[in-house]
CSV table of C-alpha atoms in Angstrom, one decimal:
chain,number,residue,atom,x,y,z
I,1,UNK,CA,0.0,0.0,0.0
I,2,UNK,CA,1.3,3.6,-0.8
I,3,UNK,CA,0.1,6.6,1.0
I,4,UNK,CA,1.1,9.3,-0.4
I,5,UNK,CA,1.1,13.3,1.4
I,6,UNK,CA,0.6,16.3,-1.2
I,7,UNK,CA,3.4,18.5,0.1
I,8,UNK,CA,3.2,22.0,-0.9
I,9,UNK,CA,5.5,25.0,-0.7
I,10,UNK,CA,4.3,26.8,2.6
I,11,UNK,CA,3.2,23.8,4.0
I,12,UNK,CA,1.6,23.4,7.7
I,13,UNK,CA,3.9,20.8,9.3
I,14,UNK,CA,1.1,19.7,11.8
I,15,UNK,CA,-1.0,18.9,8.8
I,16,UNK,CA,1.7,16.9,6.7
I,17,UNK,CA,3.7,16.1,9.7
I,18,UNK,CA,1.5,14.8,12.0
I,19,UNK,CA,-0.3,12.3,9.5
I,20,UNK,CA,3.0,10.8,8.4
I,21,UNK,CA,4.0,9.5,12.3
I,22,UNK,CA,0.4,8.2,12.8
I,23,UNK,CA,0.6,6.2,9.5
I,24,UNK,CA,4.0,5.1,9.9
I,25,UNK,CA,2.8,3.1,12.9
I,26,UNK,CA,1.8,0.7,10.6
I,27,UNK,CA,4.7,-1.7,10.2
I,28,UNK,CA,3.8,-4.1,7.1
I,29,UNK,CA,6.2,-4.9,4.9
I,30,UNK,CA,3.9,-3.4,1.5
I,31,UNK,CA,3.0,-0.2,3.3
I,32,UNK,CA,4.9,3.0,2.6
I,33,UNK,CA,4.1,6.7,3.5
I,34,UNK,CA,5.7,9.2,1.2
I,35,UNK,CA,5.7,13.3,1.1
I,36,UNK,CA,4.7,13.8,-2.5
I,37,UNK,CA,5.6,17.2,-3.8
I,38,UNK,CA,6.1,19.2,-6.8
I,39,UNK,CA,9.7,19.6,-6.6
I,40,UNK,CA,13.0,18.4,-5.3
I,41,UNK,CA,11.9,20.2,-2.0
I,42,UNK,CA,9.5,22.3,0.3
I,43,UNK,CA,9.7,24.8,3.1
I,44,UNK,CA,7.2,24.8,5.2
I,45,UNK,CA,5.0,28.0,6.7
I,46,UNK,CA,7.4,28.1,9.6
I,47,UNK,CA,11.1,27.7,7.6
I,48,UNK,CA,11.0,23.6,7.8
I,49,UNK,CA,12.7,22.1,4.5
I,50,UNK,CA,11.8,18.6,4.1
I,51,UNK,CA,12.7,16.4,0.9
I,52,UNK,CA,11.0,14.6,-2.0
I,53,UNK,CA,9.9,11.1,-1.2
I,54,UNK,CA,7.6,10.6,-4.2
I,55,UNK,CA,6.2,12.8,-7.0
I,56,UNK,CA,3.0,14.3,-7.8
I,57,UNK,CA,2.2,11.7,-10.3
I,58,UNK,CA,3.4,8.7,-8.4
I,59,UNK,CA,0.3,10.1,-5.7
I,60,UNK,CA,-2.1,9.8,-8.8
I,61,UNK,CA,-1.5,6.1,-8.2
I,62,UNK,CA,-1.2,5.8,-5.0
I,63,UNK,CA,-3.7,4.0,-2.7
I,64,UNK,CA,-4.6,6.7,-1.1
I,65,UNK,CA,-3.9,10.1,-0.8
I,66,UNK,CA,-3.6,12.9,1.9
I,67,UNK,CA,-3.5,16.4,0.1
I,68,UNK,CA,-2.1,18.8,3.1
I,69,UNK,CA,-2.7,22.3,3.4
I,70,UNK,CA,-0.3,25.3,4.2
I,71,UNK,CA,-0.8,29.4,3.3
I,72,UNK,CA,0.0,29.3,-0.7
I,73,UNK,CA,-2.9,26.4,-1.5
I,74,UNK,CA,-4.6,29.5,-3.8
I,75,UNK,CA,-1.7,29.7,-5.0
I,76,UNK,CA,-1.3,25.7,-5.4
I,77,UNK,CA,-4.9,26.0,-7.7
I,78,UNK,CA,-4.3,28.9,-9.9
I,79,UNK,CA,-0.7,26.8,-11.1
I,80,UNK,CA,-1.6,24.9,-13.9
I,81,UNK,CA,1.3,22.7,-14.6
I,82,UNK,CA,0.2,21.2,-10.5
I,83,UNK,CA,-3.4,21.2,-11.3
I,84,UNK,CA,-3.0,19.2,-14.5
I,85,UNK,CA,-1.6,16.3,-12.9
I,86,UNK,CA,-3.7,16.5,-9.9
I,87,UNK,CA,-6.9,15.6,-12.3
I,88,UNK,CA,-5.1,12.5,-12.5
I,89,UNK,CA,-6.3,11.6,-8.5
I,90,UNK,CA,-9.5,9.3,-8.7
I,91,UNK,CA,-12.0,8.2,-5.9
I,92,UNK,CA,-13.2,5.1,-8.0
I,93,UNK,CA,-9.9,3.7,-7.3
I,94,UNK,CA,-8.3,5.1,-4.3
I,95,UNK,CA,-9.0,6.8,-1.3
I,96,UNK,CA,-8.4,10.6,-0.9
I,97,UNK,CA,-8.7,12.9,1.6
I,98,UNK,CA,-8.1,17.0,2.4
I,99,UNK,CA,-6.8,18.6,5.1
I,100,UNK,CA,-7.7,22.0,6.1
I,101,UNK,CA,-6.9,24.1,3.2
I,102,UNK,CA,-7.1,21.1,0.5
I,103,UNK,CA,-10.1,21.1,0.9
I,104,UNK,CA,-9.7,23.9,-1.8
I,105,UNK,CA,-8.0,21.6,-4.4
I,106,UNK,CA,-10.4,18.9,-4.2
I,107,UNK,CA,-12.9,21.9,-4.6
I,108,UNK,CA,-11.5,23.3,-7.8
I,109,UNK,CA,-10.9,19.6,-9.2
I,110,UNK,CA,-14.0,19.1,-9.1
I,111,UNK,CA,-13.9,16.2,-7.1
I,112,UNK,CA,-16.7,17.3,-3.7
I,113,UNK,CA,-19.2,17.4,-6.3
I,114,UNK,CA,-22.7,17.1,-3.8
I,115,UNK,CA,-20.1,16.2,-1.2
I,116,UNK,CA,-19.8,18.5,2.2
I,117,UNK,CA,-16.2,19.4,3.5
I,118,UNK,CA,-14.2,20.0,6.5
I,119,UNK,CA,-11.7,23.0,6.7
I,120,UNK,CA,-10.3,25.5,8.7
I,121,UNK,CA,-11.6,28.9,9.3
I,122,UNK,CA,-9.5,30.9,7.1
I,123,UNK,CA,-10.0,28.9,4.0
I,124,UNK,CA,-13.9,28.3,4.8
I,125,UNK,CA,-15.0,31.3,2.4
I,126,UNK,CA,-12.9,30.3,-0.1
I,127,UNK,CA,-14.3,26.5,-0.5
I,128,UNK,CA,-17.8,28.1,0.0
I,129,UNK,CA,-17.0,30.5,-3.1
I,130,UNK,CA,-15.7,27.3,-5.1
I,131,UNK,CA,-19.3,26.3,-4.7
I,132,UNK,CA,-19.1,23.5,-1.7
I,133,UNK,CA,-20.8,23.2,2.1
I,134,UNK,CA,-18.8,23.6,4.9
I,135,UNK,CA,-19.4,21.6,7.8
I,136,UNK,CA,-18.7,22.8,10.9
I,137,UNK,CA,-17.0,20.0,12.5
I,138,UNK,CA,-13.5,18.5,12.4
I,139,UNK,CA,-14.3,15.2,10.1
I,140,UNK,CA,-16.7,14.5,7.2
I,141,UNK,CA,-16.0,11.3,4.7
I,142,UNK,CA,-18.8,9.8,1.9
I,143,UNK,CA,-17.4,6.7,0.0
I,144,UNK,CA,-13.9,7.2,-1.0
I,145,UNK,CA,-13.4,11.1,0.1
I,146,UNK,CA,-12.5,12.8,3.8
I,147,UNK,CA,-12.0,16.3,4.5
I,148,UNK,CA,-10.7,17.3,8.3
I,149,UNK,CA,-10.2,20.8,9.2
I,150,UNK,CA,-8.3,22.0,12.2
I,151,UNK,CA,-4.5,21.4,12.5
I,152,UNK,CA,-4.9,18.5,14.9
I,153,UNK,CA,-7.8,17.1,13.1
I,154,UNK,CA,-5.0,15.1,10.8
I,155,UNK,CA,-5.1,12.2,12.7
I,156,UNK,CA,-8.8,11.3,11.9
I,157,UNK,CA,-7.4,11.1,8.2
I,158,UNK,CA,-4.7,8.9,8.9
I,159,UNK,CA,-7.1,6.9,11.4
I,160,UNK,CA,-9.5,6.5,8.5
I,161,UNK,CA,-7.1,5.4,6.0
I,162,UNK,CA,-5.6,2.9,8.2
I,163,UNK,CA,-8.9,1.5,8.8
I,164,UNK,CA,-10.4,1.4,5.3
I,165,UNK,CA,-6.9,-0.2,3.9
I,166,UNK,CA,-6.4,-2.1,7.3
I,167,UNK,CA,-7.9,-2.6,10.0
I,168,UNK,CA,-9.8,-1.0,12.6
I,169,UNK,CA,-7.4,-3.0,15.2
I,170,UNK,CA,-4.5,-1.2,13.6
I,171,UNK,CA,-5.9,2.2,13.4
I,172,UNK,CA,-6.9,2.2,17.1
I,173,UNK,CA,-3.8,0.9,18.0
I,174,UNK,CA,-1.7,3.9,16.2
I,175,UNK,CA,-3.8,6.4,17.7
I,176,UNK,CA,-2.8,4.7,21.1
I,177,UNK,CA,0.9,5.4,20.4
I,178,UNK,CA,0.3,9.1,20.0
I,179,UNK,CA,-2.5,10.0,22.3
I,180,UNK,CA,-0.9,11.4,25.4
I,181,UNK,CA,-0.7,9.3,28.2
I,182,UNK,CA,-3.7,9.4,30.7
I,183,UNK,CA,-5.7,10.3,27.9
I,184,UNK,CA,-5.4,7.9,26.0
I,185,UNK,CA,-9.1,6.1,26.2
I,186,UNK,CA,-10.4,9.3,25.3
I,187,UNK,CA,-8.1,10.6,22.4
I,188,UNK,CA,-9.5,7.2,20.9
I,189,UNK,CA,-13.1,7.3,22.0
I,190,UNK,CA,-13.2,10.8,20.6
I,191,UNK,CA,-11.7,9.4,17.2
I,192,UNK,CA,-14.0,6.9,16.5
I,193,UNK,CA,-17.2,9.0,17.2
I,194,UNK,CA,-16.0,11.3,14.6
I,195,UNK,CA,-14.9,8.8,12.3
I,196,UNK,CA,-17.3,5.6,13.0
I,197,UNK,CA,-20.1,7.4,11.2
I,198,UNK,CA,-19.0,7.7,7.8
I,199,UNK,CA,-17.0,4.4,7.0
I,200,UNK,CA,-18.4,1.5,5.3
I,201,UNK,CA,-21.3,-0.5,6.5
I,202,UNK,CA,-19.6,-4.3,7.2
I,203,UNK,CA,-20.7,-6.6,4.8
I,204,UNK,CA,-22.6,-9.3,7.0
I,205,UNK,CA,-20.6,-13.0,6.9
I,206,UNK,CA,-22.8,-15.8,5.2
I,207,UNK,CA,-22.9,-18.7,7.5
């Protein structure tokens, strides 16, 4: 499985950052996180160069992707050369979710057709003006698409991921790893109730 994190110049480390420790708990041997951006390297909002790990193309196969937010994502839309491979990204066959400001992109690709979204305050208008709800809450998924919004929302995207390509067993127990200790229980109680609602109904198991 390859997850892959659109990385964007000006990028929020929580929201990149944050996602790539909790899905890096998972250990099997097919699973790879990467920080897909446009170029050789980033800097993020807050002077934090990090390096390629995979391209924006490679994400357009990826299994699923998380496409991070950071203060140039208008920026990030109005650049055709990123936009054009970006239409490349494809619920039918892969999971992909937004955080915070990427809500935008998936806005302006088109791709939260009838579908709410999650962001933060300051992009809000903006994905309203692109012509999609905002909900106000920190999590919101329907079939293959999940929007967060709020910095330390990420983890409900990396929680879902795990889940849909894993296991529920092996998203709780990332989340346990990070939750702080004597809060644990709750950091993970809170998850699911955000995230519970919107994943797949269980197939029932013919006897």
């Amino acid at each position: 499985m390859h997850i892959a994190i659109l990385t964007f110049e000006g990028y929020n480390e929580l929201d990149s950052l944050i996602a790539l420790g909790v899905l890096n708990r998972i250990k099997a041997d097919d699973w790879r996180v990467t920080i897909a951006t446009p170029g050789p390297k980033v800097t993020s909002m807050n002077g934090v160069v990090i390096e390629q790990m995979s391209t924006l193309e490679e994400a357009c196969t990826a299994d699923a992707v998380i496409i991070g937010s950071g203060i140039a994502t208008r920026e990030v839309v109005e650049d055709p050369a990123i936009m054009s491979v970006l239409r490349g990204l494809d619920p039918s066959r892969q999971l992909i979710a937004a955080q915070c400001s990427g809500a935008l992109v998936l806005a302006k690709l088109g791709l939260l057709h009838d579908i709410p979204a999650c962001t933060d305050l300051i992009t809000k208008p903006w994905v309203i003006a692109a012509g999609v709800e905002v909900l106000n809450q920190p999590f919101y998924a329907k079939g293959n698409v999940a929007t967060a919004g709020g910095c330390l929302a990420s983890h409900y995207l990396a929680a879902w991921i795990i889940t849909r390509l894993e296991s529920k067993d092996a998203a709780e127990g990332a989340l346990h790893y990070v939750a702080p200790v004597g809060e644990k229980d709750e950091y993970i109680e809170r998850a699911w109730r955000n995230i519970t609602p919107y994943l797949p109904t269980p197939t029932p198991t013919l006897v």
